[in-house]
mmCIF file of C-alpha atoms and ligand atoms in Angstrom:
data_model
loop_
_atom_site.group_PDB
_atom_site.id
_atom_site.type_symbol
_atom_site.label_atom_id
_atom_site.label_comp_id
_atom_site.label_asym_id
_atom_site.label_seq_id
_atom_site.Cartn_x
_atom_site.Cartn_y
_atom_site.Cartn_z
ATOM 1 C CA MET U 1 -0.013 0.134 0.093
ATOM 2 C CA MET U 2 1.199 3.652 -0.873
ATOM 3 C CA HIS U 3 1.108 6.444 1.924
ATOM 4 C CA LEU U 4 1.597 9.803 0.980
ATOM 5 C CA VAL U 5 3.392 11.878 2.861
ATOM 6 C CA TYR U 6 1.553 15.014 3.486
ATOM 7 C CA ASN U 7 3.556 18.054 2.310
ATOM 8 C CA GLN U 8 2.039 21.242 3.604
ATOM 9 C CA GLU U 9 3.154 23.112 0.290
ATOM 10 C CA ARG U 10 0.822 20.887 -2.004
ATOM 11 C CA LEU U 11 -2.758 21.911 -2.239
ATOM 12 C CA ARG U 12 -5.561 19.864 -2.030
ATOM 13 C CA ILE U 13 -8.757 19.645 -4.395
ATOM 14 C CA ALA U 14 -11.736 17.838 -3.452
ATOM 15 C CA VAL U 15 -13.861 16.055 -6.398
ATOM 16 C CA GLN U 16 -16.413 13.580 -6.193
ATOM 17 C CA LYS U 17 -15.514 10.241 -6.024
ATOM 18 C CA LYS U 18 -18.354 8.527 -8.322
ATOM 19 C CA GLY U 19 -21.666 10.089 -9.595
ATOM 20 C CA ARG U 20 -22.791 12.845 -11.998
ATOM 21 C CA LEU U 21 -19.878 15.213 -11.412
ATOM 22 C CA HIS U 22 -16.867 12.971 -11.020
ATOM 23 C CA GLU U 23 -15.925 12.457 -15.139
ATOM 24 C CA ALA U 24 -16.605 16.109 -15.680
ATOM 25 C CA SER U 25 -14.293 17.238 -12.800
ATOM 26 C CA MET U 26 -11.508 15.154 -13.900
ATOM 27 C CA LYS U 27 -11.849 16.363 -17.372
ATOM 28 C CA TYR U 28 -12.079 19.975 -16.567
ATOM 29 C CA LEU U 29 -8.667 19.558 -14.296
ATOM 30 C CA SER U 30 -6.960 17.708 -17.141
ATOM 31 C CA SER U 31 -7.817 20.612 -19.296
ATOM 32 C CA ARG U 32 -6.128 22.950 -17.051
ATOM 33 C CA GLY U 33 -3.050 20.626 -17.375
ATOM 34 C CA LEU U 34 -4.027 18.462 -14.140
ATOM 35 C CA SER U 35 -3.898 14.878 -14.747
ATOM 36 C CA PHE U 36 -4.017 12.208 -12.076
ATOM 37 C CA PRO U 37 -2.632 8.607 -12.266
ATOM 38 C CA GLN U 38 -5.682 6.513 -12.876
ATOM 39 C CA ASN U 39 -4.783 3.616 -10.935
ATOM 40 C CA GLY U 40 -5.516 1.967 -7.494
ATOM 41 C CA LYS U 41 -8.312 2.346 -5.073
ATOM 42 C CA SER U 42 -6.516 5.404 -3.116
ATOM 43 C CA LEU U 43 -8.983 8.019 -2.462
ATOM 44 C CA ILE U 44 -5.985 10.665 -2.405
ATOM 45 C CA GLN U 45 -3.855 11.048 -5.592
ATOM 46 C CA SER U 46 -0.674 13.280 -6.498
ATOM 47 C CA SER U 47 -0.386 15.113 -9.791
ATOM 48 C CA GLU U 48 2.552 14.251 -11.788
ATOM 49 C CA SER U 49 2.589 17.760 -13.173
ATOM 50 C CA ALA U 50 1.791 20.005 -10.517
ATOM 51 C CA GLU U 51 2.041 20.451 -6.460
ATOM 52 C CA VAL U 52 -1.700 19.307 -6.599
ATOM 53 C CA ASP U 53 -3.380 16.447 -4.627
ATOM 54 C CA VAL U 54 -6.750 15.272 -5.578
ATOM 55 C CA LEU U 55 -9.271 13.934 -2.805
ATOM 56 C CA TYR U 56 -11.883 11.599 -3.888
ATOM 57 C CA LEU U 57 -14.970 12.330 -1.491
ATOM 58 C CA ARG U 58 -18.595 11.787 -1.303
ATOM 59 C CA ASP U 59 -19.838 14.951 -2.958
ATOM 60 C CA ASP U 60 -21.900 15.654 0.113
ATOM 61 C CA ASP U 61 -18.936 15.898 2.311
ATOM 62 C CA ILE U 62 -16.821 18.386 0.017
ATOM 63 C CA PRO U 63 -18.317 21.643 1.685
ATOM 64 C CA GLU U 64 -17.508 20.299 5.152
ATOM 65 C CA TYR U 65 -13.732 19.704 3.897
ATOM 66 C CA VAL U 66 -13.591 22.933 2.347
ATOM 67 C CA SER U 67 -14.911 24.875 4.799
ATOM 68 C CA ARG U 68 -12.340 23.424 7.393
ATOM 69 C CA GLY U 69 -9.664 24.100 5.317
ATOM 70 C CA VAL U 70 -8.673 20.596 4.867
ATOM 71 C CA ALA U 71 -9.264 20.969 0.974
ATOM 72 C CA ASP U 72 -8.076 24.009 -0.378
ATOM 73 C CA LEU U 73 -10.494 24.114 -3.262
ATOM 74 C CA GLY U 74 -13.624 21.884 -3.968
ATOM 75 C CA ILE U 75 -15.596 20.953 -6.970
ATOM 76 C CA VAL U 76 -18.966 20.803 -5.950
ATOM 77 C CA GLY U 77 -22.599 21.090 -6.952
ATOM 78 C CA GLU U 78 -24.464 24.332 -5.865
ATOM 79 C CA ASN U 79 -27.147 22.029 -4.665
ATOM 80 C CA VAL U 80 -24.861 20.517 -2.652
ATOM 81 C CA LEU U 81 -23.480 23.688 -0.976
ATOM 82 C CA ALA U 82 -27.130 24.649 -0.542
ATOM 83 C CA GLU U 83 -28.480 21.876 1.104
ATOM 84 C CA ARG U 84 -25.633 21.705 3.459
ATOM 85 C CA GLY U 85 -25.886 25.520 4.319
ATOM 86 C CA VAL U 86 -22.286 25.933 4.236
ATOM 87 C CA GLU U 87 -21.164 29.546 2.560
ATOM 88 C CA LEU U 88 -17.861 29.351 0.776
ATOM 89 C CA PRO U 89 -16.410 31.672 -1.640
ATOM 90 C CA VAL U 90 -17.198 30.430 -5.368
ATOM 91 C CA VAL U 91 -13.746 31.093 -7.354
ATOM 92 C CA ALA U 92 -15.812 29.815 -10.575
ATOM 93 C CA LYS U 93 -18.972 28.543 -12.037
ATOM 94 C CA LEU U 94 -17.877 25.786 -14.195
ATOM 95 C CA GLY U 95 -20.617 25.361 -16.569
ATOM 96 C CA PHE U 96 -20.859 21.776 -16.276
ATOM 97 C CA GLY U 97 -22.820 19.333 -14.255
ATOM 98 C CA ARG U 98 -25.858 21.547 -14.697
ATOM 99 C CA CYS U 99 -28.959 19.589 -13.139
ATOM 100 C CA LYS U 100 -32.403 20.513 -11.233
ATOM 101 C CA LEU U 101 -33.790 19.573 -8.300
ATOM 102 C CA VAL U 102 -37.206 18.701 -8.863
ATOM 103 C CA ILE U 103 -40.439 17.334 -7.333
ATOM 104 C CA ALA U 104 -41.190 14.266 -9.563
ATOM 105 C CA VAL U 105 -44.047 11.654 -9.273
ATOM 106 C CA SER U 106 -45.122 9.125 -11.127
ATOM 107 C CA LYS U 107 -46.835 9.317 -14.606
ATOM 108 C CA SER U 108 -50.529 8.337 -13.376
ATOM 109 C CA SER U 109 -50.647 10.503 -10.139
ATOM 110 C CA ARG U 110 -53.107 12.839 -9.343
ATOM 111 C CA ILE U 111 -50.509 15.111 -7.701
ATOM 112 C CA LYS U 112 -50.699 18.191 -10.296
ATOM 113 C CA GLU U 113 -49.599 21.063 -8.319
ATOM 114 C CA PRO U 114 -47.895 21.912 -5.008
ATOM 115 C CA ALA U 115 -51.103 21.881 -3.063
ATOM 116 C CA ASP U 116 -51.601 18.419 -3.973
ATOM 117 C CA LEU U 117 -48.569 17.573 -1.916
ATOM 118 C CA ASP U 118 -50.683 18.125 1.164
ATOM 119 C CA GLY U 119 -50.180 15.375 3.587
ATOM 120 C CA LYS U 120 -48.170 13.343 1.073
ATOM 121 C CA ARG U 121 -44.782 11.481 1.571
ATOM 122 C CA ILE U 122 -41.731 12.779 -0.266
ATOM 123 C CA ALA U 123 -38.689 10.991 -0.159
ATOM 124 C CA THR U 124 -35.302 13.152 -0.752
ATOM 125 C CA SER U 125 -31.615 13.315 0.293
ATOM 126 C CA TYR U 126 -32.308 17.010 0.307
ATOM 127 C CA PRO U 127 -34.511 17.483 3.209
ATOM 128 C CA LYS U 128 -33.410 21.318 3.889
ATOM 129 C CA LEU U 129 -34.219 22.412 0.338
ATOM 130 C CA LEU U 130 -37.673 20.548 0.304
ATOM 131 C CA GLY U 131 -38.389 21.553 3.626
ATOM 132 C CA ASP U 132 -37.735 25.647 2.398
ATOM 133 C CA PHE U 133 -39.702 24.869 -0.940
ATOM 134 C CA LEU U 134 -42.719 23.330 0.831
ATOM 135 C CA ARG U 135 -42.947 26.497 3.554
ATOM 136 C CA ARG U 136 -42.791 28.919 0.876
ATOM 137 C CA GLU U 137 -45.349 27.332 -0.788
ATOM 138 C CA GLY U 138 -47.325 26.815 2.619
ATOM 139 C CA VAL U 139 -47.537 22.926 1.814
ATOM 140 C CA GLU U 140 -47.709 20.300 4.744
ATOM 141 C CA ALA U 141 -46.026 17.063 3.465
ATOM 142 C CA GLU U 142 -44.209 14.459 5.095
ATOM 143 C CA ILE U 143 -40.617 14.261 4.322
ATOM 144 C CA VAL U 144 -39.183 10.614 4.358
ATOM 145 C CA PRO U 145 -35.187 11.539 4.130
ATOM 146 C CA ILE U 146 -33.171 8.851 2.545
ATOM 147 C CA SER U 147 -29.604 8.949 1.282
ATOM 148 C CA GLY U 148 -29.761 8.298 -2.313
ATOM 149 C CA SER U 149 -31.763 6.366 -4.881
ATOM 150 C CA ALA U 150 -34.558 8.176 -4.497
ATOM 151 C CA GLU U 151 -36.215 7.124 -7.888
ATOM 152 C CA ILE U 152 -36.983 3.884 -6.949
ATOM 153 C CA THR U 153 -39.343 4.878 -3.709
ATOM 154 C CA VAL U 154 -42.331 5.598 -5.366
ATOM 155 C CA GLU U 155 -42.729 2.077 -6.805
ATOM 156 C CA LEU U 156 -41.958 0.386 -3.953
ATOM 157 C CA ASP U 157 -44.602 2.976 -1.900
ATOM 158 C CA LEU U 158 -42.090 4.318 0.395
ATOM 159 C CA ALA U 159 -43.189 7.682 -0.991
ATOM 160 C CA ASP U 160 -46.048 9.488 -3.131
ATOM 161 C CA ALA U 161 -43.130 11.916 -4.683
ATOM 162 C CA VAL U 162 -39.597 12.225 -4.987
ATOM 163 C CA CYS U 163 -37.591 15.360 -4.769
ATOM 164 C CA ASP U 164 -34.454 14.640 -6.610
ATOM 165 C CA ILE U 165 -31.650 15.606 -9.032
ATOM 166 C CA VAL U 166 -32.309 15.239 -12.825
ATOM 167 C CA GLN U 167 -29.513 15.881 -15.104
ATOM 168 C CA THR U 168 -30.281 13.738 -18.332
ATOM 169 C CA GLY U 169 -33.472 12.532 -17.014
ATOM 170 C CA ALA U 170 -32.662 8.809 -17.742
ATOM 171 C CA THR U 171 -32.997 8.061 -13.952
ATOM 172 C CA LEU U 172 -36.499 9.206 -13.722
ATOM 173 C CA GLU U 173 -37.817 7.807 -16.918
ATOM 174 C CA ALA U 174 -36.278 4.600 -16.009
ATOM 175 C CA HIS U 175 -38.710 4.691 -12.831
ATOM 176 C CA ASP U 176 -41.931 6.020 -14.799
ATOM 177 C CA LEU U 177 -41.438 9.341 -13.255
ATOM 178 C CA VAL U 178 -42.074 12.967 -14.340
ATOM 179 C CA PRO U 179 -40.869 16.149 -13.019
ATOM 180 C CA LEU U 180 -43.653 18.464 -11.912
ATOM 181 C CA PHE U 181 -41.885 21.413 -9.772
ATOM 182 C CA THR U 182 -38.270 22.711 -9.919
ATOM 183 C CA VAL U 183 -37.203 23.513 -6.310
ATOM 184 C CA MET U 184 -33.398 24.865 -7.760
ATOM 185 C CA GLU U 185 -31.227 25.041 -10.536
ATOM 186 C CA SER U 186 -27.880 24.298 -10.223
ATOM 187 C CA GLN U 187 -24.611 23.638 -11.959
ATOM 188 C CA ALA U 188 -20.933 22.590 -10.728
ATOM 189 C CA VAL U 189 -18.709 25.357 -9.220
ATOM 190 C CA LEU U 190 -15.191 25.720 -8.033
ATOM 191 C CA VAL U 191 -15.049 26.616 -4.284
ATOM 192 C CA GLU U 192 -12.010 27.707 -1.865
ATOM 193 C CA SER U 193 -11.482 27.527 1.721
ATOM 194 C CA SER U 194 -10.453 31.011 3.500
ATOM 195 C CA GLU U 195 -7.023 29.486 4.243
ATOM 196 C CA ARG U 196 -3.796 29.580 2.515
ATOM 197 C CA SER U 197 -4.983 32.722 -0.025
ATOM 198 C CA MET U 198 -1.649 33.315 -1.253
ATOM 199 C CA ARG U 199 -0.684 30.063 -2.157
ATOM 200 C CA LYS U 200 -4.125 29.739 -3.677
ATOM 201 C CA ARG U 201 -4.161 32.553 -6.073
ATOM 202 C CA GLU U 202 -0.462 31.726 -7.260
ATOM 203 C CA PHE U 203 -1.860 28.296 -8.217
ATOM 204 C CA ILE U 204 -5.056 29.705 -9.668
ATOM 205 C CA LYS U 205 -3.246 31.753 -11.666
ATOM 206 C CA GLU U 206 -0.287 29.516 -12.938
ATOM 207 C CA VAL U 207 -2.287 26.758 -13.961
ATOM 208 C CA LYS U 208 -5.095 29.087 -15.198
ATOM 209 C CA ILE U 209 -7.628 26.583 -13.273
ATOM 210 C CA VAL U 210 -10.176 29.267 -13.916
ATOM 211 C CA LEU U 211 -11.250 29.327 -17.779
HETATM 212 C C1 LIG F 1 -28.002 12.452 -9.079
HETATM 213 C C2 LIG F 1 -29.513 11.697 -8.765
HETATM 214 C C3 LIG F 1 -29.785 10.606 -9.759
HETATM 215 C C4 LIG F 1 -28.585 11.297 -10.614
HETATM 216 C C5 LIG F 1 -29.789 11.769 -12.196
HETATM 217 O O1 LIG F 1 -26.780 12.041 -8.263
HETATM 218 O O2 LIG F 1 -29.381 11.240 -7.314
HETATM 219 O O3 LIG F 1 -29.142 9.479 -9.392
HETATM 220 O O4 LIG F 1 -27.746 12.421 -10.705
HETATM 221 O O5 LIG F 1 -29.020 12.212 -13.152
HETATM 222 P P1 LIG F 1 -30.192 11.695 -14.927
HETATM 223 O O6 LIG F 1 -30.874 12.701 -14.678
HETATM 224 O O7 LIG F 1 -28.755 12.338 -15.649
HETATM 225 O O8 LIG F 1 -30.346 10.335 -14.666
HETATM 226 P P2 LIG F 1 -25.687 12.341 -8.166
HETATM 227 O O9 LIG F 1 -24.710 12.119 -8.943
HETATM 228 O O10 LIG F 1 -26.009 13.928 -7.866
HETATM 229 O O11 LIG F 1 -24.929 11.701 -6.251
HETATM 230 P P3 LIG F 1 -25.833 11.405 -5.025
HETATM 231 O O12 LIG F 1 -25.787 10.109 -5.355
HETATM 232 O O13 LIG F 1 -24.479 12.068 -4.473
HETATM 233 O O14 LIG F 1 -26.968 12.303 -5.231
HETATM 234 ZN ZN1 LIG F 2 -24.508 13.097 -2.931
#
């Protein structure tokens, strides 16, 4: 097993380990000249071309790592930042990972407008954003908290509706669901910690990390 010795001079960039943003994030870094070896199971890898390490994390954890300065930069969806309620300086909007947080129901559902959600169960891994939306709409619904794969809950009768991310729409379609309302629109952003500002400014200029 390989262990990396922490070098304080190296910057750490947090990216999603797997999921919607993973590939696009790696492609973006490589377009900025930052490539990482594609080997092994390690959750941290060092760039061969720059003083940078990449951390592969659950996207939901990225705001925490960056706000605590454990990662200097992070690539994460605005949806995740908003759900976590973590305010971080945005270096750039990256233009990929565009998606919507929607409330979706089965094609045959009688739910047609927000008021129809009254007394219904909505499964989501976005309880904060959904709760805010329901309050704004004056709707009392039961939030069923789950940590992923929300799309399966309606056919299994765990919920009457889901509140989840749609990018291509393929996952909703596969479960016979249709989006009804948009709770939030989102894209990937590059965020930074409030520490090591000088070092980061140099880096951002040097590798032109911002397009
Ligand atoms: C979201 C969501 C769906 C998928 C939808 O997951 O939970 O699984 O994207 O994409 P589609 O419309 O293109 O089919 P995400 O990658 O955000 O990760 P998560 O598992 O961390 O929620
Ligand atoms: Zn996630």
